[in-house]
Tab-separated table of C-alpha atoms in Angstrom:
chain	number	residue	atom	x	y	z
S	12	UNK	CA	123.520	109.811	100.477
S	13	UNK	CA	122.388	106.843	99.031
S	14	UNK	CA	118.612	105.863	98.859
S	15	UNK	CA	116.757	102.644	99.166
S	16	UNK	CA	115.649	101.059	96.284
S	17	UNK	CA	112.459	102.412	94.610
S	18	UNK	CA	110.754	100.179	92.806
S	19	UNK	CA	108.548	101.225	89.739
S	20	UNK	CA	105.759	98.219	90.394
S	21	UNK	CA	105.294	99.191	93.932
S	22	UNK	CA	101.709	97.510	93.853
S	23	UNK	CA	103.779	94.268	93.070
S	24	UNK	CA	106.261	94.482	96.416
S	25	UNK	CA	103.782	96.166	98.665
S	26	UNK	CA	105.467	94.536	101.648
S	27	UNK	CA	108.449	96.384	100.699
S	28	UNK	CA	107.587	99.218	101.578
S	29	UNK	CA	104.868	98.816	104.294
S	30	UNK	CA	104.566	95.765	106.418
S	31	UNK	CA	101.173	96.237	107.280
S	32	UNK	CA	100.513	94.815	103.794
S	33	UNK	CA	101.398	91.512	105.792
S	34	UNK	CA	98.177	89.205	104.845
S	35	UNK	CA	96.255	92.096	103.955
S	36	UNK	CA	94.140	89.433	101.838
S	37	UNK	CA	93.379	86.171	102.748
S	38	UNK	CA	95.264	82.805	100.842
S	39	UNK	CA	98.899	83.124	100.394
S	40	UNK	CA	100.825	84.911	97.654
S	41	UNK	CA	104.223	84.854	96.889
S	42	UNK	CA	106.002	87.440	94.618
S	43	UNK	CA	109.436	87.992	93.139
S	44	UNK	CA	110.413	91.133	90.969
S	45	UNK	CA	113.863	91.808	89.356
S	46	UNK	CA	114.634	95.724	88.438
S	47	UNK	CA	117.484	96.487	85.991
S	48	UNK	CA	118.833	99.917	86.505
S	49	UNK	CA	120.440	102.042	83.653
S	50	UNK	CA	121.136	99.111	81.605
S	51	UNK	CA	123.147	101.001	79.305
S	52	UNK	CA	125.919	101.704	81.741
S	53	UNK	CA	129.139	98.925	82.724
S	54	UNK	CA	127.878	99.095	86.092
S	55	UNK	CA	124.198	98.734	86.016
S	56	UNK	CA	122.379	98.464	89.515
S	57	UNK	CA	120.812	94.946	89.952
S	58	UNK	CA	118.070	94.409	92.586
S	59	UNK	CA	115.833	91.492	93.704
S	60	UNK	CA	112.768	91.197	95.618
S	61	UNK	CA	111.566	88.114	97.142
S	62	UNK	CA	108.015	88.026	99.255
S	63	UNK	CA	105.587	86.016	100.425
S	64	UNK	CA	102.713	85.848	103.198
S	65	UNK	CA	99.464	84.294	104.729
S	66	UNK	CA	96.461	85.690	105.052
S	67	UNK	CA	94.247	84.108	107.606
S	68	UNK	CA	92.026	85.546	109.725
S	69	UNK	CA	92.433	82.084	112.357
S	70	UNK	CA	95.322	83.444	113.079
S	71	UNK	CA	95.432	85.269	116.235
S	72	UNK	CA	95.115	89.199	115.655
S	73	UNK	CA	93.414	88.121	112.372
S	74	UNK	CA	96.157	89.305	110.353
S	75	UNK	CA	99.002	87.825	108.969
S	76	UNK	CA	102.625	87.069	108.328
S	77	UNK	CA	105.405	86.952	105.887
S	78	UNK	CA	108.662	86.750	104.610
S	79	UNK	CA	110.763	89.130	102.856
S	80	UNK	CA	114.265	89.011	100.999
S	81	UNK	CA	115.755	91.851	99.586
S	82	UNK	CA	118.737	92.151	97.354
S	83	UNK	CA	121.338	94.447	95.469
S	84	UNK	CA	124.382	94.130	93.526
S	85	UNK	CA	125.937	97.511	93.291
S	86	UNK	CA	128.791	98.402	90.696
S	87	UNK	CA	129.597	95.314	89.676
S	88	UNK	CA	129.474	93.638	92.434
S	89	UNK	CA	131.870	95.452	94.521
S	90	UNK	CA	128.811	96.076	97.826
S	91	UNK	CA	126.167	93.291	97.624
S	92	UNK	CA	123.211	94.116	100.140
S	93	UNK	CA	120.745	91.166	101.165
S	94	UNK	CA	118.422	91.304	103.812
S	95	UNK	CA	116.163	88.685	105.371
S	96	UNK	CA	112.992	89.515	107.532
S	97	UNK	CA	109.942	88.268	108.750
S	98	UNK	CA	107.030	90.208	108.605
S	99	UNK	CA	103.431	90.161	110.658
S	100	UNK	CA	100.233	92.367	110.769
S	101	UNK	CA	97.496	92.770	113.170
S	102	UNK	CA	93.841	93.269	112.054
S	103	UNK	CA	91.367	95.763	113.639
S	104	UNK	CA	88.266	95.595	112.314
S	105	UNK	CA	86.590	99.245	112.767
S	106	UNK	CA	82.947	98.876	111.240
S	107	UNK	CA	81.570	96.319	108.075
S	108	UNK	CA	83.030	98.723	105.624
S	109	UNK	CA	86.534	99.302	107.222
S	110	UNK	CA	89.668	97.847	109.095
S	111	UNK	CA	93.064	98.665	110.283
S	112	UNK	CA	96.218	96.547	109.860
S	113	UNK	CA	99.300	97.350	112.240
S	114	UNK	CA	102.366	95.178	110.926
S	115	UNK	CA	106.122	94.946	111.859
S	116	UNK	CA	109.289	94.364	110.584
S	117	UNK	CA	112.109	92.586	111.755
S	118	UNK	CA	114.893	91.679	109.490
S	119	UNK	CA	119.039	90.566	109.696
S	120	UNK	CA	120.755	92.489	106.927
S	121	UNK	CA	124.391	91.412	105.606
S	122	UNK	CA	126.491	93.950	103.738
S	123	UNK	CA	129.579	92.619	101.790
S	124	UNK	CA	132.381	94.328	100.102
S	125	UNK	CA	135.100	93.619	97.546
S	126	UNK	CA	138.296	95.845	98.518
S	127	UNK	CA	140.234	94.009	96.083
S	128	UNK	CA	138.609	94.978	92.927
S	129	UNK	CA	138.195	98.929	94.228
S	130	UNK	CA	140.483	101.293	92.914
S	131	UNK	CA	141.836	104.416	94.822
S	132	UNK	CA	143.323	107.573	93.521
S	133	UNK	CA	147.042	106.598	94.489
S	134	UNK	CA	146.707	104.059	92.050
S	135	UNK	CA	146.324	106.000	89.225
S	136	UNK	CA	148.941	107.341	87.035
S	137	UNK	CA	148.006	111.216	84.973
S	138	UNK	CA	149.141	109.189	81.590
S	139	UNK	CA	149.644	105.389	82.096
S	140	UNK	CA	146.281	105.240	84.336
S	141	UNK	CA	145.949	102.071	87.212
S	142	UNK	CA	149.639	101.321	86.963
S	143	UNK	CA	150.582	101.387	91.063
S	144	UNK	CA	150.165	99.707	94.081
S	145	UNK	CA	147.998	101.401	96.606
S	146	UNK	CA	148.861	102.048	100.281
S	147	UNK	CA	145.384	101.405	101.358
S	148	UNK	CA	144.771	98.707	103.824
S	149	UNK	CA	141.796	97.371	103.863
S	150	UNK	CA	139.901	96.131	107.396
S	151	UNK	CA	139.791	92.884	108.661
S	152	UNK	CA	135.951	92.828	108.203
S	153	UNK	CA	134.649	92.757	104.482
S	154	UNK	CA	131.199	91.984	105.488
S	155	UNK	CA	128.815	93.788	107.962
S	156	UNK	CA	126.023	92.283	109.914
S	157	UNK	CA	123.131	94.100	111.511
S	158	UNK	CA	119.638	93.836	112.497
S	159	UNK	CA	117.135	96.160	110.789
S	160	UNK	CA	113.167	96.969	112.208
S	161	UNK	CA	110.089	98.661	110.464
S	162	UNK	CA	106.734	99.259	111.214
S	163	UNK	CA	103.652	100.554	109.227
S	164	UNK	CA	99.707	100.734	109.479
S	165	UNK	CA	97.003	101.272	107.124
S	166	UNK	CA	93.260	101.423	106.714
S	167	UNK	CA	90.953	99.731	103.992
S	168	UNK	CA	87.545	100.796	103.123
S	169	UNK	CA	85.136	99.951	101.044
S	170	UNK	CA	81.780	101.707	99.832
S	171	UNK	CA	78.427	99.952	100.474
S	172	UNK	CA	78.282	99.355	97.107
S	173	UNK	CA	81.422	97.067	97.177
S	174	UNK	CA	82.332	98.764	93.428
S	175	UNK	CA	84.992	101.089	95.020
S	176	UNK	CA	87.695	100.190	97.888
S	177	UNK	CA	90.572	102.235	99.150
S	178	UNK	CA	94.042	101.661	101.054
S	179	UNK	CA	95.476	104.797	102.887
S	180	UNK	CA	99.157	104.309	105.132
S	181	UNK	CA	102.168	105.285	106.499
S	182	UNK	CA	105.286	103.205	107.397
S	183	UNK	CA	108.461	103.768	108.295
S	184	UNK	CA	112.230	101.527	107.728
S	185	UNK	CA	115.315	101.250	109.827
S	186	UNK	CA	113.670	102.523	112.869
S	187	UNK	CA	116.742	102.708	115.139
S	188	UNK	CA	119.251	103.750	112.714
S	189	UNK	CA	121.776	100.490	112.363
S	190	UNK	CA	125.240	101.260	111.331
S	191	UNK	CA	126.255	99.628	108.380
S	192	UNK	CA	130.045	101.049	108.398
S	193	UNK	CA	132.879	98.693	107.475
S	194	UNK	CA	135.377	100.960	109.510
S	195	UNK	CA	136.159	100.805	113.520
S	196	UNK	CA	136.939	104.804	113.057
S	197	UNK	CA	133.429	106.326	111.853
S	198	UNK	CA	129.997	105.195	111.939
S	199	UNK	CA	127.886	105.357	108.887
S	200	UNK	CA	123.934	105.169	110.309
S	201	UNK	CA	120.922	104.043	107.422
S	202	UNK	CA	118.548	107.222	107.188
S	203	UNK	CA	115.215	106.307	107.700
S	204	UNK	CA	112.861	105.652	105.328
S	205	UNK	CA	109.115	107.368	105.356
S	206	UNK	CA	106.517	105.834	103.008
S	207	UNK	CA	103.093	107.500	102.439
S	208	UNK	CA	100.765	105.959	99.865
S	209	UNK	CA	97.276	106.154	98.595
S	210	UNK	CA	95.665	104.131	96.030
S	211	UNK	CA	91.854	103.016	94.659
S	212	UNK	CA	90.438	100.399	93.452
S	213	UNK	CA	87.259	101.109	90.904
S	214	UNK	CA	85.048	98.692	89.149
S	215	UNK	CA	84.306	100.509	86.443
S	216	UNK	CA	81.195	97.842	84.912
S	217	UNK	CA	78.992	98.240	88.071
S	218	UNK	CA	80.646	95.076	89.391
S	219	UNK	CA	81.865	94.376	92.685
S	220	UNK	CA	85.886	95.775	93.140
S	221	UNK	CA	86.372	92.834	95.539
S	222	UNK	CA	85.363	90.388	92.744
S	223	UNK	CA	88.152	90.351	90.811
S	224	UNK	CA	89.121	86.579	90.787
S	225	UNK	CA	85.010	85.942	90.985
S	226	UNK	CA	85.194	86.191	87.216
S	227	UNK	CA	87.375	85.649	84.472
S	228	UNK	CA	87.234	86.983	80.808
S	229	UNK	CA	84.869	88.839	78.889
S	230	UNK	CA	82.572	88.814	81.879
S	231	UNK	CA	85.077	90.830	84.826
S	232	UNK	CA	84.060	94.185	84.599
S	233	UNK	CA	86.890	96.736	84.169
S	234	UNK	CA	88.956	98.016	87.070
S	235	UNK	CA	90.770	100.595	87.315
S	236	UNK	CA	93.596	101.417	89.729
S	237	UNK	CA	94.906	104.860	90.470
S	238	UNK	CA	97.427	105.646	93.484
S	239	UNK	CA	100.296	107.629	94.677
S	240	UNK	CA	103.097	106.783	97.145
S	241	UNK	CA	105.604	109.143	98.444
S	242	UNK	CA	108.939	108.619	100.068
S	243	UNK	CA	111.900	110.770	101.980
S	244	UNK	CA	115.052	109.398	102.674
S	245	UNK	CA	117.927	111.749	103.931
S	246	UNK	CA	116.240	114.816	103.469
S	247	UNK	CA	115.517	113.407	99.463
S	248	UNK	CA	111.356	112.973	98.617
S	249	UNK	CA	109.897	111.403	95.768
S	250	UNK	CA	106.620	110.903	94.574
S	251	UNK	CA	105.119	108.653	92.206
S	252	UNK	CA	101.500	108.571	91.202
S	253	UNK	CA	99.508	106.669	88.392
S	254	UNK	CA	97.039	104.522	87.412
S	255	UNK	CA	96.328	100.271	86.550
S	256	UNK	CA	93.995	99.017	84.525
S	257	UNK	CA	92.992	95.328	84.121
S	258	UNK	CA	90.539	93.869	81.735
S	259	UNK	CA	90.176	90.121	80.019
S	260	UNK	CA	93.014	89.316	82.352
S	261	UNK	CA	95.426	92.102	80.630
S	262	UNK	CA	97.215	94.844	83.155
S	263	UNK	CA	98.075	97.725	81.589
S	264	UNK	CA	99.537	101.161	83.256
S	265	UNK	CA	101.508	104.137	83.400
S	266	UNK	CA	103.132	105.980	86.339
S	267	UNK	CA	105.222	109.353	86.371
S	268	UNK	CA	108.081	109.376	89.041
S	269	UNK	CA	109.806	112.633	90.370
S	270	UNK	CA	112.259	113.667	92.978
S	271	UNK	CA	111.395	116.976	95.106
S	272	UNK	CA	114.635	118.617	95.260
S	273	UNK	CA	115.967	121.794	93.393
S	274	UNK	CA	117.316	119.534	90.046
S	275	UNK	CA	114.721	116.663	90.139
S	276	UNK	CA	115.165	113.161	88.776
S	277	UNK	CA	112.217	112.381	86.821
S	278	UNK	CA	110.419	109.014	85.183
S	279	UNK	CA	107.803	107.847	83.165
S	280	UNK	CA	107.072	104.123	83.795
S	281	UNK	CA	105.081	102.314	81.258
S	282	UNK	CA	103.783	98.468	82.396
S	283	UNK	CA	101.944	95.940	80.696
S	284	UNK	CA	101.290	92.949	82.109
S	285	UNK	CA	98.859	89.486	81.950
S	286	UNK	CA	97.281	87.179	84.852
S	287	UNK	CA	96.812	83.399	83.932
S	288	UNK	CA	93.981	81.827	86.398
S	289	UNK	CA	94.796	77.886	87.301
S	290	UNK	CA	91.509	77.371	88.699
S	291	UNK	CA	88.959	79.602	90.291
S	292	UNK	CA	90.851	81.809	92.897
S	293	UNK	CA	94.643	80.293	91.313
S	294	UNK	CA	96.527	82.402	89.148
S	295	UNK	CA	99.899	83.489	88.407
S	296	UNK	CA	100.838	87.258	86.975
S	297	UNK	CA	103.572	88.780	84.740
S	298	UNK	CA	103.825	92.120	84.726
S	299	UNK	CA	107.134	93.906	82.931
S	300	UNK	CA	107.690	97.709	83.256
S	301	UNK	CA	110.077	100.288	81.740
S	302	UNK	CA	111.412	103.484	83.213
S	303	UNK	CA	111.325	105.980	80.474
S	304	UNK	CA	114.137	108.825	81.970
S	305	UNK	CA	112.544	112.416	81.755
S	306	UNK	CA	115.283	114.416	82.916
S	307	UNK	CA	117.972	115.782	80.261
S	308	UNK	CA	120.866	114.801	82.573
S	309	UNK	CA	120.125	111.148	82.659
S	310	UNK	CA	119.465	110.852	78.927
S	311	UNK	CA	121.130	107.990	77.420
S	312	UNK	CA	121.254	105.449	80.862
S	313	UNK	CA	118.919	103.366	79.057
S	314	UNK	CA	116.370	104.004	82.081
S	315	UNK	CA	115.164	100.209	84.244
S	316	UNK	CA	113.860	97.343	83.019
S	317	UNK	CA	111.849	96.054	85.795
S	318	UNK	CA	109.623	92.041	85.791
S	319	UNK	CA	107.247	90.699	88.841
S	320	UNK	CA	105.724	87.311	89.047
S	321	UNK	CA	103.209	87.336	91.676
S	322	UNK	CA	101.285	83.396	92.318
S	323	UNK	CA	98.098	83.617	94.240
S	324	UNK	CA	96.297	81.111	96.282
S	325	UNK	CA	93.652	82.347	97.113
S	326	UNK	CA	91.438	79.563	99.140
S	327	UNK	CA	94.670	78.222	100.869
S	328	UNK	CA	93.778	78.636	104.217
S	329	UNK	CA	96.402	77.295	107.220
S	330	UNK	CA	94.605	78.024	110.348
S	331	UNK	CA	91.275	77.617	109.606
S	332	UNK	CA	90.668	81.306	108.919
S	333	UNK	CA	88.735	81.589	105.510
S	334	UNK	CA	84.813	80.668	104.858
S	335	UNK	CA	85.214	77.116	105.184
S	336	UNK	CA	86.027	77.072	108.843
S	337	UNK	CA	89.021	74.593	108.397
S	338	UNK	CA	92.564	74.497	107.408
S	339	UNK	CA	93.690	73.212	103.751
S	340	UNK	CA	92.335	73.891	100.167
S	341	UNK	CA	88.349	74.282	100.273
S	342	UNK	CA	87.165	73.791	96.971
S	343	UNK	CA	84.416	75.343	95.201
S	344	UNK	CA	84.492	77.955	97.988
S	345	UNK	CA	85.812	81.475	97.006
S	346	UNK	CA	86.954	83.208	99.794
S	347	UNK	CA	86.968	86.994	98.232
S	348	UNK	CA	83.173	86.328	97.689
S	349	UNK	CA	82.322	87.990	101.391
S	350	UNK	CA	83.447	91.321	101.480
S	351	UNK	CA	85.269	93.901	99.769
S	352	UNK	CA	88.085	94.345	102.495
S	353	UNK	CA	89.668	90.682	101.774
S	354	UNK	CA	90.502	91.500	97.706
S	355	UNK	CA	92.060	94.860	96.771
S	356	UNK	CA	92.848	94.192	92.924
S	357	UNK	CA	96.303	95.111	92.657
S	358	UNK	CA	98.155	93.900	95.705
């Protein structure tokens, strides 16, 4: 009954959870984020995120593509997860103000685990505790390997004004069900995963929401970043929904989490983070975030310490897809300076 990782800074992993995020700007970007999970217990839950991608519109399908590592380490290390996939979008332009990306997933997944440090009940003894031998016998295999697909769209939008643009999409993980059972007697099939999400992007000076790496400082006009996402796994939803806010290069947020069931799990996540620009269209972000638990019966976990670094390059271009016409760093040449739909704010 186990879910999929849900990560408080989805804005920061948006691959993660759709793959039509593939290249969704243009440049390349690379992001890692590390989530510490009730810190306060001897087994705390340990994942890791790696991503990166390429947006170009040279490519064919104008779109994009990507890598993406995931990671757990689950009760000390007795099941590590890790999967590796590569990820690519299509682009559909519709009209000036709005497009359509269609991206896929495919990914090899290894799960590991350690028999020898489990313990099972005919080990135990009602007064001496783990005192006997146990008559389990573990199988030959101690690692599973399995391939793993997903698939997502989306649409941008923008106004005419270029102060306001929009992402709206649905994705789905582990398509076909792989079993990830460690026994030759039963068959243990991944749920699949359903992700809805919504989110905005408002300039709240009069600016343009597309030029956020444009300007720097005093003079970037405020933006402001509300969204929801919503997930079911196994019959179990959750919904988050919040709001970003950047100004003189500071990120600041809050988002409430909350499972739909009949006893609900609920967070408050509190972020703060800051961007550090290289050069015009170069910067690097740290954002940390905090899981405040809500519900009585998880009082005292110590809730999740989560920390993204996302690096942006934003006028690398590969293929000869941005402004300049031609592969390579173009300098002096912004490439979110043309329209709205290349530069959402917060992915």
């Amino acid at each position: 009954h186990g879910q999929d990782v849900i990560y408080s800074q989805q804005f920061s992993q948006p691959m993660y959870y759709n793959p039509a995020f593939t290249g969704i700007n243009t440049g390349v970007r690379a992001r890692f984020s590390y989530r510490d999970q009730w810190p306060n217990l001897p087994v705390d839950f340990k994942s890791y995120c790696f991503s990166a991608d390429v947006g170009d519109r040279g490519l064919p399908g104008s779109g994009g593509f990507g890598l993406l590592v995931n990671s757990t380490n689950d009760g000390i290390g007795l099941i590590k997860y890790v999967s590796v996939g590569l990820n690519m979008a299509v682009r559909v332009p519709i009209s000036s103000l709005m497009v359509a990306q269609v991206g896929i997933k495919a990914a090899v997944v290894q799960k590991k685990v350690n028999w020898d440090d489990m313990v099972f009940a005919d080990q135990l003894s009602e007064r001496y505790g783990n005192i006997y031998q146990t008559s389990f016998i573990p199988p030959d295999a101690s690692k599973k390997v399995y391939p793993d697909f997903g698939a997502g769209g989306l649409l941008q939008f923008s106004n005419p004004q270029g102060n306001m643009s929009g992402i709206i999409g649905f994705a789905a993980d582990h398509i076909f069900r792989p079993d990830e059972s460690f026994l030759s007697t039963g068959s243990s099939p991944i749920p699949r995963r359903y992700v809805a999400h919504a989110d905005f992007v408002v300039s709240a000076g009069g600016g343009s929401a597309s030029g956020m790496y444009s300007t720097s400082g005093a003079n970037e006009p405020l933006k402001i970043n509300p969204g929801l996402i919503y997930e079911n796994q196994n019959g179990i939803g959750a919904i988050q929904v919040g709001m970003n806010m950047m100004k003189y290069n500071i990120y600041i947020g809050g988002w409430f989490r909350t499972t739909l069931k009949e006893s609900p799990n609920s967070v408050a996540a509190l972020l703060a983070g800051y961007r550090y620009t290289f050069a015009d269209d170069m910067s690097i972000k740290f954002i940390y975030s905090y899981d405040l638990q809500v519900s009585a019966k998880q009082q005292g976990l110590g809730g999740a310490h989560e920390i993204s670094i996302v690096l942006e390059f934003d006028r690398l271009s590969i293929f000869g897809g941005g402004e300049g016409g031609s592969s390579g760093y173009t300098p002096g040449r912004s490439f979110r300076s043309g329209s709205p739909l290349e530069c959402p704010s917060f992915y």
